[in-house]
PDB file of C-alpha atoms in Angstrom:
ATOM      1  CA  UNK A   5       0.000   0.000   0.000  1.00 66.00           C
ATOM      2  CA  UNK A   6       1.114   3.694  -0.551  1.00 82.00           C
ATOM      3  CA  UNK A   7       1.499   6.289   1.298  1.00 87.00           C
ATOM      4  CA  UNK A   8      -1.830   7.605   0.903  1.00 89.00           C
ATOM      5  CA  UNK A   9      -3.662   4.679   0.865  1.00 89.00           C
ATOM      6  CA  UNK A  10      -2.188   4.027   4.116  1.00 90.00           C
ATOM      7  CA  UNK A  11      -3.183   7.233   6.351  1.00 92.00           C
ATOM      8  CA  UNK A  12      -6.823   6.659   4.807  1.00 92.00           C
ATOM      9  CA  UNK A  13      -7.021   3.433   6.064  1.00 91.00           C
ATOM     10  CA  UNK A  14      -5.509   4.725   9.663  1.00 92.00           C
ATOM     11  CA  UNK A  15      -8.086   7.852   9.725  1.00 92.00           C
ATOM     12  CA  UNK A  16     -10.858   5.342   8.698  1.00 91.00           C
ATOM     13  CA  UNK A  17      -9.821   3.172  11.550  1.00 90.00           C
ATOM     14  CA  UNK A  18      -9.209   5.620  13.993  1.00 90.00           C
ATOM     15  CA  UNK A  19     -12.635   7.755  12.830  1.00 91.00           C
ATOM     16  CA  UNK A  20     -14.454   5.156  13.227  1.00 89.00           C
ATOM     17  CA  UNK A  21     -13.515   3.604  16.793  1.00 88.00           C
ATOM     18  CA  UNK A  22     -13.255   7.984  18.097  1.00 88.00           C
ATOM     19  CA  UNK A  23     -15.354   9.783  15.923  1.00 91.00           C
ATOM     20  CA  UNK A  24     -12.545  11.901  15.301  1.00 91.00           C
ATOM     21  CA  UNK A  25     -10.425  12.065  11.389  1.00 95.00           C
ATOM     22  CA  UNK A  26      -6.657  12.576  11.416  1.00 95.00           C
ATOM     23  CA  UNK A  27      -5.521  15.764  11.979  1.00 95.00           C
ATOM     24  CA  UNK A  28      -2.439  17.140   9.379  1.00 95.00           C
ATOM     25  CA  UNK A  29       0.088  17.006  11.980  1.00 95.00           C
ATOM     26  CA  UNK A  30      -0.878  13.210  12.957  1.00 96.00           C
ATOM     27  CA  UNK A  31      -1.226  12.548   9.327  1.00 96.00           C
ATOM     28  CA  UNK A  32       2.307  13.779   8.925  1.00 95.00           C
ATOM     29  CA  UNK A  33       3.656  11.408  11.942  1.00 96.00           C
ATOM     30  CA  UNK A  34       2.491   8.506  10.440  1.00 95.00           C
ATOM     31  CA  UNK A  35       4.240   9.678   6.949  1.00 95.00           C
ATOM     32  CA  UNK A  36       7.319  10.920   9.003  1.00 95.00           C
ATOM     33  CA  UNK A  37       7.633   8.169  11.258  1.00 94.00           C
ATOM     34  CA  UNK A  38       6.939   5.593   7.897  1.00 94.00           C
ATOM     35  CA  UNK A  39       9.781   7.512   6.308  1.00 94.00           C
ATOM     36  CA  UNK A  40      12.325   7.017   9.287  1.00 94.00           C
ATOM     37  CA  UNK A  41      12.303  10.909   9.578  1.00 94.00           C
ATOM     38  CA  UNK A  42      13.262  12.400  13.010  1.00 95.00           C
ATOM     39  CA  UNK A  43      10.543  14.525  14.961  1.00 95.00           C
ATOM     40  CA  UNK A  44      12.400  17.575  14.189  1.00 95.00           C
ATOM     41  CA  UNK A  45      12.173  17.204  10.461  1.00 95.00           C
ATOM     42  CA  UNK A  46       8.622  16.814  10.569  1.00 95.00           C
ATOM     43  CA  UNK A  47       7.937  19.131  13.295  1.00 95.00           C
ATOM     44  CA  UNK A  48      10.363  21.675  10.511  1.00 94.00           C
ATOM     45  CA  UNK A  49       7.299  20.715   8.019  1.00 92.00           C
ATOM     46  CA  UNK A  50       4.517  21.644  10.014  1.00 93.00           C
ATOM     47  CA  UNK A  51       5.973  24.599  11.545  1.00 93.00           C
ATOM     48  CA  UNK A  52       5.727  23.211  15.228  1.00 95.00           C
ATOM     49  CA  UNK A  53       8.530  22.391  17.651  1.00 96.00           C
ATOM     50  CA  UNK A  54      10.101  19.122  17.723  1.00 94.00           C
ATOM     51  CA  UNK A  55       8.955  18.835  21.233  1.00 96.00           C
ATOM     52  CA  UNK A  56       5.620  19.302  20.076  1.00 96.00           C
ATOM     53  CA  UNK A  57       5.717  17.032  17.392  1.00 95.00           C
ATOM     54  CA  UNK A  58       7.009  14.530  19.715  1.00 96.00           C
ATOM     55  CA  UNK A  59       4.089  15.005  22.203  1.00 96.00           C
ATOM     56  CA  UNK A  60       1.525  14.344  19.572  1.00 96.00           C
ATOM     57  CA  UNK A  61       3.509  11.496  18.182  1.00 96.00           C
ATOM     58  CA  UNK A  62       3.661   9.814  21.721  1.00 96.00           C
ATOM     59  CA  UNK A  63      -0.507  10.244  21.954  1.00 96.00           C
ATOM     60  CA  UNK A  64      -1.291   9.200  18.444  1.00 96.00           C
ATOM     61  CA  UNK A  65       1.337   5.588  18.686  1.00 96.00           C
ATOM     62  CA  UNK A  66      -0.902   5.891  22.146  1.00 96.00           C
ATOM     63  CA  UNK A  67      -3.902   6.109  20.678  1.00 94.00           C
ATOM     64  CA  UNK A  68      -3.287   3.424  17.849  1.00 94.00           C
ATOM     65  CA  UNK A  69      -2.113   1.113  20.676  1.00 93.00           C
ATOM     66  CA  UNK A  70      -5.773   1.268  21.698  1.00 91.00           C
ATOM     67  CA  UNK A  71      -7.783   1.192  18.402  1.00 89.00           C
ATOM     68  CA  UNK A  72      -5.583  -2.069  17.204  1.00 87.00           C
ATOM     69  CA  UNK A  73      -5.467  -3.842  20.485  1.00 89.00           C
ATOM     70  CA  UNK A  74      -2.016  -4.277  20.282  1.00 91.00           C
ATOM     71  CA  UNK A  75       1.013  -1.699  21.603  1.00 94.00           C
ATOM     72  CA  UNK A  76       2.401   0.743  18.665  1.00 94.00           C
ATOM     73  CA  UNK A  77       5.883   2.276  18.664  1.00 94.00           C
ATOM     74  CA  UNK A  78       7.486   4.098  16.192  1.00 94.00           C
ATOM     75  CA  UNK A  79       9.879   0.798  15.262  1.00 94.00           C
ATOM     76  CA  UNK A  80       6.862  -1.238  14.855  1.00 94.00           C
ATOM     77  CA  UNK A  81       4.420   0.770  12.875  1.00 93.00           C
ATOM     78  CA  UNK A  82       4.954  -0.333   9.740  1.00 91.00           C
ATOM     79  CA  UNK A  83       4.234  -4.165  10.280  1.00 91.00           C
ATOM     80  CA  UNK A  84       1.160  -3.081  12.660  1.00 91.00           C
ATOM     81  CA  UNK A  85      -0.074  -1.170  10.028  1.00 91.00           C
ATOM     82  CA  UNK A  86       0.503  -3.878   7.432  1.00 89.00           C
ATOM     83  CA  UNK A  87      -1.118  -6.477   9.673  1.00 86.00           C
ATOM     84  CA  UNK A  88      -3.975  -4.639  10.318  1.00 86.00           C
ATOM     85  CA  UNK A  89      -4.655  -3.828   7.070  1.00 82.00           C
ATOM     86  CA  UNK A  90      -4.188  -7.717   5.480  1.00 79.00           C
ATOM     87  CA  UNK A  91      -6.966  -8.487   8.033  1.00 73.00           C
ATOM     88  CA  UNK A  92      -9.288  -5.502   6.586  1.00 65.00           C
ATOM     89  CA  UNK A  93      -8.036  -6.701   2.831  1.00 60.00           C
ATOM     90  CA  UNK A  94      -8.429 -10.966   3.343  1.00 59.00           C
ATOM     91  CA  UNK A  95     -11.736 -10.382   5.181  1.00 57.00           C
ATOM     92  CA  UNK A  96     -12.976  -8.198   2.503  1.00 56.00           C
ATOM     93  CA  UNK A  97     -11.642  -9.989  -0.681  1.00 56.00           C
ATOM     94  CA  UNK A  98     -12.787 -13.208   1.331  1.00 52.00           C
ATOM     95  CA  UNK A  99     -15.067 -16.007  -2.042  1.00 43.00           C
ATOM     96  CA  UNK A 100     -17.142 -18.733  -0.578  1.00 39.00           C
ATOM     97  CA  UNK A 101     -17.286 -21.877  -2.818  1.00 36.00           C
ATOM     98  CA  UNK A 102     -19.737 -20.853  -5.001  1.00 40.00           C
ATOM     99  CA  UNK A 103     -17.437 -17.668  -5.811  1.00 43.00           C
ATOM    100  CA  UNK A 104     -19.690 -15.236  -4.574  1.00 44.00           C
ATOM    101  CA  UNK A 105     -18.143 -12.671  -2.393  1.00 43.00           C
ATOM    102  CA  UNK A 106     -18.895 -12.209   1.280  1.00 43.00           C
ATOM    103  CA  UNK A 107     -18.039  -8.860   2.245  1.00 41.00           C
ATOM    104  CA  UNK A 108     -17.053  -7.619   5.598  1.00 44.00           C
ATOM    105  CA  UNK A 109     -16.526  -3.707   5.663  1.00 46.00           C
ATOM    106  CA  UNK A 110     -15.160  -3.363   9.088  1.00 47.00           C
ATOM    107  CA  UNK A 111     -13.873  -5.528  11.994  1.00 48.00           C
ATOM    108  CA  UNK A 112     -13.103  -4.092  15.086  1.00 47.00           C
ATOM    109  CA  UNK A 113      -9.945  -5.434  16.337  1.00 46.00           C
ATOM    110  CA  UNK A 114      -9.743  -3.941  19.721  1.00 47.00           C
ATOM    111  CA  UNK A 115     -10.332  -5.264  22.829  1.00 44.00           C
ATOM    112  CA  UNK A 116     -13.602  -4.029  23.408  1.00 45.00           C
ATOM    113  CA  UNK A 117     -16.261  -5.839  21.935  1.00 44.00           C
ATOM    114  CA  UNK A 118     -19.732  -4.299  20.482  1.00 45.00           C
ATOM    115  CA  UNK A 119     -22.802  -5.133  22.355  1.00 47.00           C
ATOM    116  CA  UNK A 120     -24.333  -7.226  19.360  1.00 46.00           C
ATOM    117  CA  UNK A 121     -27.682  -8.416  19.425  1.00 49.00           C
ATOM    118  CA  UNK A 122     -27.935 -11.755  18.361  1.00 47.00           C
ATOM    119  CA  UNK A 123     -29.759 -13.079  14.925  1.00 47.00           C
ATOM    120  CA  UNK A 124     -32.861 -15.388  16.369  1.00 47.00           C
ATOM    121  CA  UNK A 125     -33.280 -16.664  13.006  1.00 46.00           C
ATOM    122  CA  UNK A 126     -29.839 -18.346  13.268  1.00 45.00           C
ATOM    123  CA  UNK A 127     -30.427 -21.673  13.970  1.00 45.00           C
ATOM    124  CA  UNK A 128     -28.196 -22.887  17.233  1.00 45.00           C
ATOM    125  CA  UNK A 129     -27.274 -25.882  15.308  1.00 44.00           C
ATOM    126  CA  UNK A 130     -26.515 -25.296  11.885  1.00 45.00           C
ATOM    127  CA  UNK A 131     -26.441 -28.111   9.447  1.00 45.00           C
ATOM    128  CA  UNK A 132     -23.300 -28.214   8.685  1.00 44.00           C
ATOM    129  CA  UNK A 133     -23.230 -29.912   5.111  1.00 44.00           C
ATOM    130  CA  UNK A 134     -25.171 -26.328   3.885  1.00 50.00           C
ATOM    131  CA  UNK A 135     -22.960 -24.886   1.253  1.00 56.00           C
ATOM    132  CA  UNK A 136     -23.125 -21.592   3.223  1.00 59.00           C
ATOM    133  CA  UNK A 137     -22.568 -22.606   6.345  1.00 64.00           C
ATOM    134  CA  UNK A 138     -19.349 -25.254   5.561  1.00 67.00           C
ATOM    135  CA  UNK A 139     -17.957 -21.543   4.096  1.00 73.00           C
ATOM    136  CA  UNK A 140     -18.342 -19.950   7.974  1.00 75.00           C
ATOM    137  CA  UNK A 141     -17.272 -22.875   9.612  1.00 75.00           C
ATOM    138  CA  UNK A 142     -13.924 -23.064   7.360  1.00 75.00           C
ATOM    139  CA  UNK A 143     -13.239 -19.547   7.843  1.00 79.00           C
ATOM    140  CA  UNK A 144     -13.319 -19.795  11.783  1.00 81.00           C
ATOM    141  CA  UNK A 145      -9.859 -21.340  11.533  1.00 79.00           C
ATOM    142  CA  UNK A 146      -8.561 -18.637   9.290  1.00 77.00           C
ATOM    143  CA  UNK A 147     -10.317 -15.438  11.385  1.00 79.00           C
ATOM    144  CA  UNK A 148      -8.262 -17.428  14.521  1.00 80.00           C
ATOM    145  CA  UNK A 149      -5.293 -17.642  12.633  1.00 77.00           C
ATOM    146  CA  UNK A 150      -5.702 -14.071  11.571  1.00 78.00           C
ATOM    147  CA  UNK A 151      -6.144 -13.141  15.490  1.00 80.00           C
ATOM    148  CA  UNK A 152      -9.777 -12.529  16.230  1.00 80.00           C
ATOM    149  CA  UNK A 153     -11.243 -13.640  19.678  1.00 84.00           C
ATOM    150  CA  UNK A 154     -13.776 -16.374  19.021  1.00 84.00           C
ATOM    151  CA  UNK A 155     -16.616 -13.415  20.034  1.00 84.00           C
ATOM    152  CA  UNK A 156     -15.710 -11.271  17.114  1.00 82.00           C
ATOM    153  CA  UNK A 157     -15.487 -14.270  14.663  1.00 80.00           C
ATOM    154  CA  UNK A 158     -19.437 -15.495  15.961  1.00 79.00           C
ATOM    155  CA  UNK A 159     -20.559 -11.687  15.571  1.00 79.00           C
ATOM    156  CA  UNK A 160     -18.887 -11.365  11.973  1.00 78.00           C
ATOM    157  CA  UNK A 161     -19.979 -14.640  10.602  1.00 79.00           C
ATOM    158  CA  UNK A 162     -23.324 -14.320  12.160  1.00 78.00           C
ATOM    159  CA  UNK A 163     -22.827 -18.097  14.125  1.00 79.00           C
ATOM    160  CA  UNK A 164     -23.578 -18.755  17.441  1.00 81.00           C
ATOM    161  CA  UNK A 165     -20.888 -18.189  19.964  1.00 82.00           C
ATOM    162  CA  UNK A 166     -21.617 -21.999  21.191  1.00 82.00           C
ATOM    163  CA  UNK A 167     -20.767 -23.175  17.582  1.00 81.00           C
ATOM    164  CA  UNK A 168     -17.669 -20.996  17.061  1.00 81.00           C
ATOM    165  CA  UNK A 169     -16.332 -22.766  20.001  1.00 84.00           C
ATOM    166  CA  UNK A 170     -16.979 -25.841  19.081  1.00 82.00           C
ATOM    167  CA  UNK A 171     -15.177 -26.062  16.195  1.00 77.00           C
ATOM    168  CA  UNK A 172     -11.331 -26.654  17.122  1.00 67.00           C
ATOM    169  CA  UNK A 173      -8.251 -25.895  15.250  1.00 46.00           C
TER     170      UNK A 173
END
């Protein structure tokens, strides 16, 4: 992914678990820090002192910490950002067998989990030679292996939590 491509996917992540976009200064962190620049050179840029830069570069890796459920430093950034983003990509570009795609815009990764309502139409024993359903349970191993909590993989594949569990690696 580029450069751009990149903060949008950040501000989209980080809009949508705050409410808040980016600002320019955080925008130019991210690009600083994925550039190996100093604090002072992009502090220089945005016509700030370095100390300031610095400040808002400690609460943004902070704040991305929080929103990926996982701690963010300036060395690891890159491969956090990477990570998070193949899980966005596979889930999204995810076929079932009859190469129809099923589309998930947005899983939260964090550590809080939404208060989901479950679907009473679900059945709490699916059959499990369905088509549909032999799709879900195949992709529990690969949403596991991918790091979600068993939780988020019932909520996105619309299963039962009971049936997420009981399907080992």
């Amino acid at each position: 992914m580029d450069t751009a491509h990149i903060l949008q996917f950040v501000d989209e992540v980080v809009c949508t678990r705050t409410g808040k976009h980016l600002n320019d200064l955080q925008r130019g962190i991210i690009e600083g820090i994925l550039k190996r620049q100093k604090y002072s050179d992009i502090a220089g840029t945005y016509g700030c002192t370095a100390g300031h830069a610095k400040d808002v570069g400690y609460e943004l890796l902070q704040m991305l910490s929080d929103v990926f459920g996982e701690p963010v430093d300036k060395r690891n950034l890159k491969s956090v950002l990477k990570r998070q983003s193949t899980i966005k990509i596979a889930l999204n570009n995810s076929n079932n067998i009859d190469g129809n795609s099923n589309t998930i815009n947005y899983i939260n990764g964090c550590s809080e989990l939404p208060n989901a309502t479950p679907d009473k139409s679900l059945s709490e024993t699916p059959d499990f030679e369905d088509g549909a359903n032999q799709v879900k349970i195949e992709m529990i191993g690969k949403l596991r292996m991918l790091g979600l909590k068993d939780e988020q993989i019932a909520e996105v594949l619309g299963l039962a939590l009971e049936v997420v569990k009981q399907m080992d690696l």
